[in-house]
Amino acid sequence: MEKLTFYALSAPEKLDRIGAYLSERLIRDVSRHRYGYVCIAMEALDQLLMACHCQSINLFVESFLKMVAKLLESEKPNLQILGTNSFVKFANIEEDTPSYHRSYDFFVSRFSEMCHSSHDDLEIRTKIRMSGIKGLQGVVRKTVNDELQANIWDPQHMDKIVPSLLFNLQHVEEAESRSPSPLQATEKEKESPTELAERCLRELLGRAAYGNIKNAIKPVLIHLDNHSLWEPKIFATRCFRIIMYSIQPQHSHLVIQQLLGHLDANSKSAATVRAGIVEVLSEAAVIAASGSVGPTVLEVFNTLLRQLRLSIDYALTGSYDCAAGVSTKIIKEHEERMFQEAVIKTIGSFASTLPTYQQSEVMVFIMNKVPLPSSQQSIEAGKAGENRNRLTQIMLLKSLLQVSVGFQCSNMLTALPSAFLDRLLSAALMEDAEIRLFVLEILISFIDRHGNRQKFSTISTISDISVLKLKVDKCSRQDTVFMKKHGQQLYRHIYLICKEESNVQAHYEALYSMLMLISIELANEEVVVDLIRLVLAVQEIAQINEDNLTAYNRCALFALGAAYLNLISQLITVPTFCQHIHEVIQMRQKEAPYLLPEDVFVERPRLSKSLDRLGPEVFFWQSKISEVLGGSGYNSDRLSTPYIPQLTDEDRLSKRKSIGETISLQVEVESRNSPEREQRAPAEEITYETLKKAIVDSVAVEEQERERRRQVVEKFQKAPFEEIAAHCGARATLLQSKLNQIFEITIRPPPSPSGTITAAYGQPQNHSIPVYEMKFPDLCVY
């Protein structure tokens, strides 16, 4: 061997003849079963290969590869392993010059076949499989950087290499306990096909360039489909963890795009398969956060929301083909529900990886997909359409809640843009109790920026607020601007939600949290005053009970007011205010415990039917609160004004109102122009004094307006039909006479330049000259 090596080094041009001779001998010995000579020939080739690192190695390699191929074709496991070991040694040599004429197609096919070996002897089977994996690793190393070689990333090669590695990853010996990472693996474990396949797969993916990622990932998806590996999802998740940690971080979004495409392709597969893909997607998204989720962020959410919509359709129709209404597969509703939950969780995972500005965009995007009566989106009619709309609304709001939970933004103006807030609040007025609760939870997660939410999860009248350990910051300028802009809108929706009869304990807890969080996060002096007025107006809803609420609803509103005023009085620390609130709560404990949260918000609420016979001492009085807070510098005029929400078109669009409210809205418009008010007062001169007087008298005016509205509603509800008909008839006559006047003015032609001519009937008739005959002054003519 020494002489041969010396000869080959001193005369490198002879290498090809040496190789050809050795190759011929080896092929002959293999066919004659002289395995000792075969081993000698291979060892000689290996030594020559390792020694001759010169430009003429190309001449020798052709013979060498022919001999390795001959060994791999043999049925003897030992010869296959011998050939593989030689090939691996060759693969580790870095050649100086590229090769034009080599082909590794046979080696890829043969090594892949060895990876799937099913030899009867476990030990031999393991050795063959490991040789196959090592061989594939060698092929990848040899070809991946050589531009003149056949491209290893081509689908025909990847479709053999990747499934072979996954097959070995999949078949973990049950007795074998795996360590958390390859670095901590024991020596025995490093020798297992599973560990080796993982290392090889990581190396392969680590070398993948931008254009090759797709070809490397597609076989993984096909393998998981063919072997039904999405359903337990443990192996699929493990595969994609390996993939996401192995590829270059800037390519992460390509993997996610392929998973999304695969989800679309499987949109008619079983719910368990789709749920597996979505959960794998969720895992991949969290890992991709360190790199890049890519430019098509909204496309990711669009795909997920589309799948959510499809799943709702499947669950409702019971068929994957909604048009035909016939399906060979039976759709199980609980499986579709699991899939929907998986999608919602994934939306949350994705969103948590994004920067704040993109999270805002995503939330606006999701909100715009929610079908609302007040929006331009088509609301489907019929029973099935209503169900579909309701499920879509709930699922999308759940998704929005998932995103908002991980959303942290110091500036409420950017967190809740007007268009988004308007749509969200219009959903708060819907009749469905579950939807209203979701909207409240979403608003709470936006407002709670210091983690105080959990401290208000139960409603109670605690005597010392310090036990809650609240985190309170001074209200920032942006928050003040936000409340000036949207405060009245928020109060109005809180007020209207309180009037809903379908509210349950969860709604009152959410309303309580909302009121407290606004007081802590967004409150200045003006906001606190408005919130106190709002809570007193809510007490009035329960007290007067125009909406015919149940005893539970009324007691809950009383209890809600008591709990809020108890905490706010301790927050603003005005002793006389605290004293008044404390006195009323004590009186309720003695006389009417069913007006306190401790008796109402329990598993079996203790209620009372005699809520209309309560004494004045158990109520919080606006006049008293105005007096005590006014003495401490608060705006007593504003405090003494009862809170009245402004009704808008949105209320009528988004839900059905009671007939009384609808009439009151119509009558309010009519009564302003009714025959009784026909006599208009002459125009009054406006001076500083009149303005001052108007501001001072505004309270009395609002009281009068309120009383007038009540009388009008009462009239339409209780007056006999003839009286209402007569009133409407008078209105119609008046309107007709006005219209006649308007038509007479608009239809009558302008007076002619030549004056009037008397018609045959003796009435003056206007006669007009055509425009082209008129004489115009020179200045008018162009």
PDB file of C-alpha atoms in Angstrom, residues 287-497:
ATOM      1  CA  ILE A 287     -40.794  30.018  17.134  1.00  0.00           C
ATOM      2  CA  ALA A 288     -40.916  32.291  14.061  1.00  0.00           C
ATOM      3  CA  ALA A 289     -41.314  35.309  16.340  1.00  0.00           C
ATOM      4  CA  SER A 290     -37.549  35.489  16.782  1.00  0.00           C
ATOM      5  CA  GLY A 291     -37.144  35.815  13.016  1.00  0.00           C
ATOM      6  CA  SER A 292     -39.816  37.173  10.760  1.00  0.00           C
ATOM      7  CA  VAL A 293     -43.464  36.289  10.311  1.00  0.00           C
ATOM      8  CA  GLY A 294     -43.215  37.910   6.900  1.00  0.00           C
ATOM      9  CA  PRO A 295     -44.858  40.720   5.011  1.00  0.00           C
ATOM     10  CA  THR A 296     -48.186  38.944   4.453  1.00  0.00           C
ATOM     11  CA  VAL A 297     -49.343  39.144   8.070  1.00  0.00           C
ATOM     12  CA  LEU A 298     -52.959  39.913   7.190  1.00  0.00           C
ATOM     13  CA  GLU A 299     -52.993  37.026   4.711  1.00  0.00           C
ATOM     14  CA  VAL A 300     -52.194  34.673   7.603  1.00  0.00           C
ATOM     15  CA  PHE A 301     -55.201  35.941   9.552  1.00  0.00           C
ATOM     16  CA  ASN A 302     -57.355  35.988   6.442  1.00  0.00           C
ATOM     17  CA  THR A 303     -56.670  32.263   5.876  1.00  0.00           C
ATOM     18  CA  LEU A 304     -57.377  31.389   9.512  1.00  0.00           C
ATOM     19  CA  LEU A 305     -60.617  33.389   9.559  1.00  0.00           C
ATOM     20  CA  ARG A 306     -61.698  31.798   6.277  1.00  0.00           C
ATOM     21  CA  GLN A 307     -61.151  28.351   7.798  1.00  0.00           C
ATOM     22  CA  LEU A 308     -63.151  29.414  10.836  1.00  0.00           C
ATOM     23  CA  ARG A 309     -66.031  30.485   8.611  1.00  0.00           C
ATOM     24  CA  LEU A 310     -65.899  27.209   6.655  1.00  0.00           C
ATOM     25  CA  SER A 311     -65.919  25.210   9.890  1.00  0.00           C
ATOM     26  CA  ILE A 312     -69.044  27.056  11.063  1.00  0.00           C
ATOM     27  CA  ASP A 313     -70.728  26.208   7.738  1.00  0.00           C
ATOM     28  CA  TYR A 314     -69.723  22.534   8.045  1.00  0.00           C
ATOM     29  CA  ALA A 315     -71.056  22.320  11.586  1.00  0.00           C
ATOM     30  CA  LEU A 316     -74.386  23.898  10.581  1.00  0.00           C
ATOM     31  CA  THR A 317     -74.969  22.027   7.312  1.00  0.00           C
ATOM     32  CA  GLY A 318     -73.384  18.717   8.345  1.00  0.00           C
ATOM     33  CA  SER A 319     -71.725  18.537   4.937  1.00  0.00           C
ATOM     34  CA  TYR A 320     -68.349  19.463   3.433  1.00  0.00           C
ATOM     35  CA  ASP A 321     -70.004  20.352   0.150  1.00  0.00           C
ATOM     36  CA  CYS A 322     -72.530  23.013   1.140  1.00  0.00           C
ATOM     37  CA  ALA A 323     -73.915  23.354  -2.396  1.00  0.00           C
ATOM     38  CA  ALA A 324     -74.660  19.687  -2.972  1.00  0.00           C
ATOM     39  CA  GLY A 325     -75.738  18.991   0.581  1.00  0.00           C
ATOM     40  CA  VAL A 326     -74.362  15.454   0.194  1.00  0.00           C
ATOM     41  CA  SER A 327     -71.213  14.259   1.897  1.00  0.00           C
ATOM     42  CA  THR A 328     -69.623  10.865   2.229  1.00  0.00           C
ATOM     43  CA  LYS A 329     -68.026  11.856   5.523  1.00  0.00           C
ATOM     44  CA  ILE A 330     -70.009  12.332   8.704  1.00  0.00           C
ATOM     45  CA  ILE A 331     -69.206  15.666  10.310  1.00  0.00           C
ATOM     46  CA  LYS A 332     -69.019  15.576  14.092  1.00  0.00           C
ATOM     47  CA  GLU A 333     -69.981  18.901  15.623  1.00  0.00           C
ATOM     48  CA  HIS A 334     -67.753  18.534  18.694  1.00  0.00           C
ATOM     49  CA  GLU A 335     -64.731  17.938  16.431  1.00  0.00           C
ATOM     50  CA  GLU A 336     -65.532  21.098  14.461  1.00  0.00           C
ATOM     51  CA  ARG A 337     -65.797  22.928  17.786  1.00  0.00           C
ATOM     52  CA  MET A 338     -62.316  21.644  18.747  1.00  0.00           C
ATOM     53  CA  PHE A 339     -60.991  22.844  15.403  1.00  0.00           C
ATOM     54  CA  GLN A 340     -62.536  26.294  15.932  1.00  0.00           C
ATOM     55  CA  GLU A 341     -60.917  26.549  19.376  1.00  0.00           C
ATOM     56  CA  ALA A 342     -57.565  25.548  17.825  1.00  0.00           C
ATOM     57  CA  VAL A 343     -57.890  28.299  15.189  1.00  0.00           C
ATOM     58  CA  ILE A 344     -58.735  30.908  17.840  1.00  0.00           C
ATOM     59  CA  LYS A 345     -55.731  29.822  19.946  1.00  0.00           C
ATOM     60  CA  THR A 346     -53.496  30.048  16.864  1.00  0.00           C
ATOM     61  CA  ILE A 347     -54.747  33.549  16.052  1.00  0.00           C
ATOM     62  CA  GLY A 348     -53.735  34.550  19.598  1.00  0.00           C
ATOM     63  CA  SER A 349     -50.293  32.892  19.229  1.00  0.00           C
ATOM     64  CA  PHE A 350     -49.671  34.637  15.915  1.00  0.00           C
ATOM     65  CA  ALA A 351     -50.753  38.018  17.188  1.00  0.00           C
ATOM     66  CA  SER A 352     -48.556  37.787  20.287  1.00  0.00           C
ATOM     67  CA  THR A 353     -45.483  37.503  18.039  1.00  0.00           C
ATOM     68  CA  LEU A 354     -46.260  40.757  16.204  1.00  0.00           C
ATOM     69  CA  PRO A 355     -45.202  44.318  17.064  1.00  0.00           C
ATOM     70  CA  THR A 356     -47.902  46.574  18.585  1.00  0.00           C
ATOM     71  CA  TYR A 357     -48.753  48.480  15.404  1.00  0.00           C
ATOM     72  CA  GLN A 358     -49.375  45.214  13.507  1.00  0.00           C
ATOM     73  CA  GLN A 359     -51.518  43.862  16.348  1.00  0.00           C
ATOM     74  CA  SER A 360     -53.705  46.980  16.002  1.00  0.00           C
ATOM     75  CA  GLU A 361     -54.048  46.354  12.256  1.00  0.00           C
ATOM     76  CA  VAL A 362     -54.963  42.716  12.874  1.00  0.00           C
ATOM     77  CA  MET A 363     -57.678  43.664  15.385  1.00  0.00           C
ATOM     78  CA  VAL A 364     -59.203  46.184  12.965  1.00  0.00           C
ATOM     79  CA  PHE A 365     -59.034  43.495  10.257  1.00  0.00           C
ATOM     80  CA  ILE A 366     -60.848  40.912  12.432  1.00  0.00           C
ATOM     81  CA  MET A 367     -63.457  43.449  13.596  1.00  0.00           C
ATOM     82  CA  ASN A 368     -64.255  44.398  10.006  1.00  0.00           C
ATOM     83  CA  LYS A 369     -65.075  40.732   9.314  1.00  0.00           C
ATOM     84  CA  VAL A 370     -67.724  40.589  12.095  1.00  0.00           C
ATOM     85  CA  PRO A 371     -71.201  40.716  10.500  1.00  0.00           C
ATOM     86  CA  LEU A 372     -73.147  43.514  12.230  1.00  0.00           C
ATOM     87  CA  PRO A 373     -76.647  44.865  11.447  1.00  0.00           C
ATOM     88  CA  SER A 374     -75.321  48.443  11.376  1.00  0.00           C
ATOM     89  CA  SER A 375     -72.577  47.645   8.842  1.00  0.00           C
ATOM     90  CA  GLN A 376     -72.658  47.289   5.083  1.00  0.00           C
ATOM     91  CA  GLN A 377     -71.943  43.539   5.374  1.00  0.00           C
ATOM     92  CA  SER A 378     -74.681  41.222   4.243  1.00  0.00           C
ATOM     93  CA  ILE A 379     -76.656  39.745   7.093  1.00  0.00           C
ATOM     94  CA  GLU A 380     -78.134  36.427   6.035  1.00  0.00           C
ATOM     95  CA  ALA A 381     -81.858  35.991   6.477  1.00  0.00           C
ATOM     96  CA  GLY A 382     -83.765  33.011   7.779  1.00  0.00           C
ATOM     97  CA  LYS A 383     -83.157  30.674  10.700  1.00  0.00           C
ATOM     98  CA  ALA A 384     -79.974  29.120   9.243  1.00  0.00           C
ATOM     99  CA  GLY A 385     -78.642  32.573   8.347  1.00  0.00           C
ATOM    100  CA  GLU A 386     -79.231  33.825  11.905  1.00  0.00           C
ATOM    101  CA  ASN A 387     -77.397  30.826  13.358  1.00  0.00           C
ATOM    102  CA  ARG A 388     -74.508  31.297  10.962  1.00  0.00           C
ATOM    103  CA  ASN A 389     -74.282  35.022  11.755  1.00  0.00           C
ATOM    104  CA  ARG A 390     -74.399  34.408  15.489  1.00  0.00           C
ATOM    105  CA  LEU A 391     -71.708  31.699  15.406  1.00  0.00           C
ATOM    106  CA  THR A 392     -69.519  33.854  13.136  1.00  0.00           C
ATOM    107  CA  GLN A 393     -69.896  36.836  15.458  1.00  0.00           C
ATOM    108  CA  ILE A 394     -69.025  34.754  18.526  1.00  0.00           C
ATOM    109  CA  MET A 395     -66.003  33.059  16.920  1.00  0.00           C
ATOM    110  CA  LEU A 396     -64.586  36.307  15.542  1.00  0.00           C
ATOM    111  CA  LEU A 397     -65.068  38.130  18.846  1.00  0.00           C
ATOM    112  CA  LYS A 398     -63.375  35.205  20.625  1.00  0.00           C
ATOM    113  CA  SER A 399     -60.448  35.595  18.211  1.00  0.00           C
ATOM    114  CA  LEU A 400     -60.374  39.324  18.878  1.00  0.00           C
ATOM    115  CA  LEU A 401     -60.346  38.657  22.620  1.00  0.00           C
ATOM    116  CA  GLN A 402     -57.350  36.307  22.168  1.00  0.00           C
ATOM    117  CA  VAL A 403     -55.445  39.075  20.353  1.00  0.00           C
ATOM    118  CA  SER A 404     -56.438  41.823  22.806  1.00  0.00           C
ATOM    119  CA  VAL A 405     -55.346  39.787  25.860  1.00  0.00           C
ATOM    120  CA  GLY A 406     -51.697  39.934  24.730  1.00  0.00           C
ATOM    121  CA  PHE A 407     -51.967  43.544  23.521  1.00  0.00           C
ATOM    122  CA  GLN A 408     -50.065  46.172  25.502  1.00  0.00           C
ATOM    123  CA  CYS A 409     -50.349  49.808  24.427  1.00  0.00           C
ATOM    124  CA  SER A 410     -49.922  52.870  26.614  1.00  0.00           C
ATOM    125  CA  ASN A 411     -51.860  55.162  24.254  1.00  0.00           C
ATOM    126  CA  MET A 412     -55.588  54.371  24.136  1.00  0.00           C
ATOM    127  CA  LEU A 413     -56.115  56.630  21.106  1.00  0.00           C
ATOM    128  CA  THR A 414     -53.907  54.392  18.944  1.00  0.00           C
ATOM    129  CA  ALA A 415     -55.133  51.185  20.615  1.00  0.00           C
ATOM    130  CA  LEU A 416     -58.809  51.938  19.931  1.00  0.00           C
ATOM    131  CA  PRO A 417     -59.215  53.969  16.720  1.00  0.00           C
ATOM    132  CA  SER A 418     -62.691  55.483  16.202  1.00  0.00           C
ATOM    133  CA  ALA A 419     -63.805  53.156  13.379  1.00  0.00           C
ATOM    134  CA  PHE A 420     -62.785  50.067  15.380  1.00  0.00           C
ATOM    135  CA  LEU A 421     -64.399  51.287  18.617  1.00  0.00           C
ATOM    136  CA  ASP A 422     -67.655  52.191  16.851  1.00  0.00           C
ATOM    137  CA  ARG A 423     -67.998  48.701  15.363  1.00  0.00           C
ATOM    138  CA  LEU A 424     -67.059  47.031  18.648  1.00  0.00           C
ATOM    139  CA  LEU A 425     -69.569  49.065  20.648  1.00  0.00           C
ATOM    140  CA  SER A 426     -72.351  48.462  18.128  1.00  0.00           C
ATOM    141  CA  ALA A 427     -71.863  44.737  18.840  1.00  0.00           C
ATOM    142  CA  ALA A 428     -72.349  45.563  22.552  1.00  0.00           C
ATOM    143  CA  LEU A 429     -75.990  46.476  21.866  1.00  0.00           C
ATOM    144  CA  MET A 430     -76.919  43.136  20.320  1.00  0.00           C
ATOM    145  CA  GLU A 431     -79.550  40.995  21.971  1.00  0.00           C
ATOM    146  CA  ASP A 432     -77.283  37.961  22.299  1.00  0.00           C
ATOM    147  CA  ALA A 433     -75.974  37.901  25.883  1.00  0.00           C
ATOM    148  CA  GLU A 434     -72.811  35.959  24.960  1.00  0.00           C
ATOM    149  CA  ILE A 435     -71.800  38.532  22.336  1.00  0.00           C
ATOM    150  CA  ARG A 436     -72.287  41.410  24.804  1.00  0.00           C
ATOM    151  CA  LEU A 437     -70.079  39.624  27.321  1.00  0.00           C
ATOM    152  CA  PHE A 438     -67.291  39.156  24.739  1.00  0.00           C
ATOM    153  CA  VAL A 439     -67.400  42.867  23.863  1.00  0.00           C
ATOM    154  CA  LEU A 440     -67.097  43.820  27.546  1.00  0.00           C
ATOM    155  CA  GLU A 441     -64.172  41.408  28.016  1.00  0.00           C
ATOM    156  CA  ILE A 442     -62.392  42.861  24.947  1.00  0.00           C
ATOM    157  CA  LEU A 443     -62.828  46.434  26.224  1.00  0.00           C
ATOM    158  CA  ILE A 444     -61.588  45.404  29.673  1.00  0.00           C
ATOM    159  CA  SER A 445     -58.435  43.806  28.224  1.00  0.00           C
ATOM    160  CA  PHE A 446     -57.701  47.058  26.339  1.00  0.00           C
ATOM    161  CA  ILE A 447     -58.255  49.341  29.332  1.00  0.00           C
ATOM    162  CA  ASP A 448     -56.425  47.167  31.891  1.00  0.00           C
ATOM    163  CA  ARG A 449     -52.761  48.049  31.343  1.00  0.00           C
ATOM    164  CA  HIS A 450     -51.502  47.404  34.890  1.00  0.00           C
ATOM    165  CA  GLY A 451     -52.957  43.946  35.544  1.00  0.00           C
ATOM    166  CA  ASN A 452     -55.741  45.058  37.924  1.00  0.00           C
ATOM    167  CA  ARG A 453     -58.444  43.011  36.176  1.00  0.00           C
ATOM    168  CA  GLN A 454     -58.303  39.973  38.475  1.00  0.00           C
ATOM    169  CA  LYS A 455     -58.731  42.161  41.575  1.00  0.00           C
ATOM    170  CA  PHE A 456     -62.282  43.019  40.455  1.00  0.00           C
ATOM    171  CA  SER A 457     -63.302  39.508  39.393  1.00  0.00           C
ATOM    172  CA  THR A 458     -65.737  39.287  42.346  1.00  0.00           C
ATOM    173  CA  ILE A 459     -68.137  42.091  43.276  1.00  0.00           C
ATOM    174  CA  SER A 460     -68.086  43.011  46.968  1.00  0.00           C
ATOM    175  CA  THR A 461     -68.289  45.994  49.307  1.00  0.00           C
ATOM    176  CA  ILE A 462     -64.884  45.785  50.976  1.00  0.00           C
ATOM    177  CA  SER A 463     -64.208  48.237  53.791  1.00  0.00           C
ATOM    178  CA  ASP A 464     -60.492  48.749  53.004  1.00  0.00           C
ATOM    179  CA  ILE A 465     -59.371  49.177  49.395  1.00  0.00           C
ATOM    180  CA  SER A 466     -55.654  48.839  50.315  1.00  0.00           C
ATOM    181  CA  VAL A 467     -55.982  45.023  50.511  1.00  0.00           C
ATOM    182  CA  LEU A 468     -56.461  44.962  46.717  1.00  0.00           C
ATOM    183  CA  LYS A 469     -52.953  46.468  46.191  1.00  0.00           C
ATOM    184  CA  LEU A 470     -54.058  48.345  43.083  1.00  0.00           C
ATOM    185  CA  LYS A 471     -51.485  49.757  40.659  1.00  0.00           C
ATOM    186  CA  VAL A 472     -52.630  53.297  39.882  1.00  0.00           C
ATOM    187  CA  ASP A 473     -50.869  55.775  37.571  1.00  0.00           C
ATOM    188  CA  LYS A 474     -51.727  59.399  36.898  1.00  0.00           C
ATOM    189  CA  CYS A 475     -53.998  59.778  33.876  1.00  0.00           C
ATOM    190  CA  SER A 476     -51.841  60.730  30.878  1.00  0.00           C
ATOM    191  CA  ARG A 477     -52.637  63.524  28.435  1.00  0.00           C
ATOM    192  CA  GLN A 478     -53.470  61.025  25.651  1.00  0.00           C
ATOM    193  CA  ASP A 479     -55.895  59.195  27.963  1.00  0.00           C
ATOM    194  CA  THR A 480     -57.613  62.484  28.821  1.00  0.00           C
ATOM    195  CA  VAL A 481     -58.008  63.223  25.109  1.00  0.00           C
ATOM    196  CA  PHE A 482     -59.365  59.685  24.565  1.00  0.00           C
ATOM    197  CA  MET A 483     -62.007  60.119  27.281  1.00  0.00           C
ATOM    198  CA  LYS A 484     -63.000  63.554  25.946  1.00  0.00           C
ATOM    199  CA  LYS A 485     -63.484  61.991  22.534  1.00  0.00           C
ATOM    200  CA  HIS A 486     -65.063  58.629  23.431  1.00  0.00           C
ATOM    201  CA  GLY A 487     -66.119  58.908  27.100  1.00  0.00           C
ATOM    202  CA  GLN A 488     -69.803  59.670  26.455  1.00  0.00           C
ATOM    203  CA  GLN A 489     -69.929  56.807  23.945  1.00  0.00           C
ATOM    204  CA  LEU A 490     -68.582  54.361  26.562  1.00  0.00           C
ATOM    205  CA  TYR A 491     -70.953  55.588  29.288  1.00  0.00           C
ATOM    206  CA  ARG A 492     -73.930  55.310  26.939  1.00  0.00           C
ATOM    207  CA  HIS A 493     -73.149  51.701  26.060  1.00  0.00           C
ATOM    208  CA  ILE A 494     -72.567  50.746  29.713  1.00  0.00           C
ATOM    209  CA  TYR A 495     -75.945  52.317  30.550  1.00  0.00           C
ATOM    210  CA  LEU A 496     -77.750  50.487  27.736  1.00  0.00           C
ATOM    211  CA  ILE A 497     -76.116  47.130  28.568  1.00  0.00           C
TER     212      ILE A 497
END
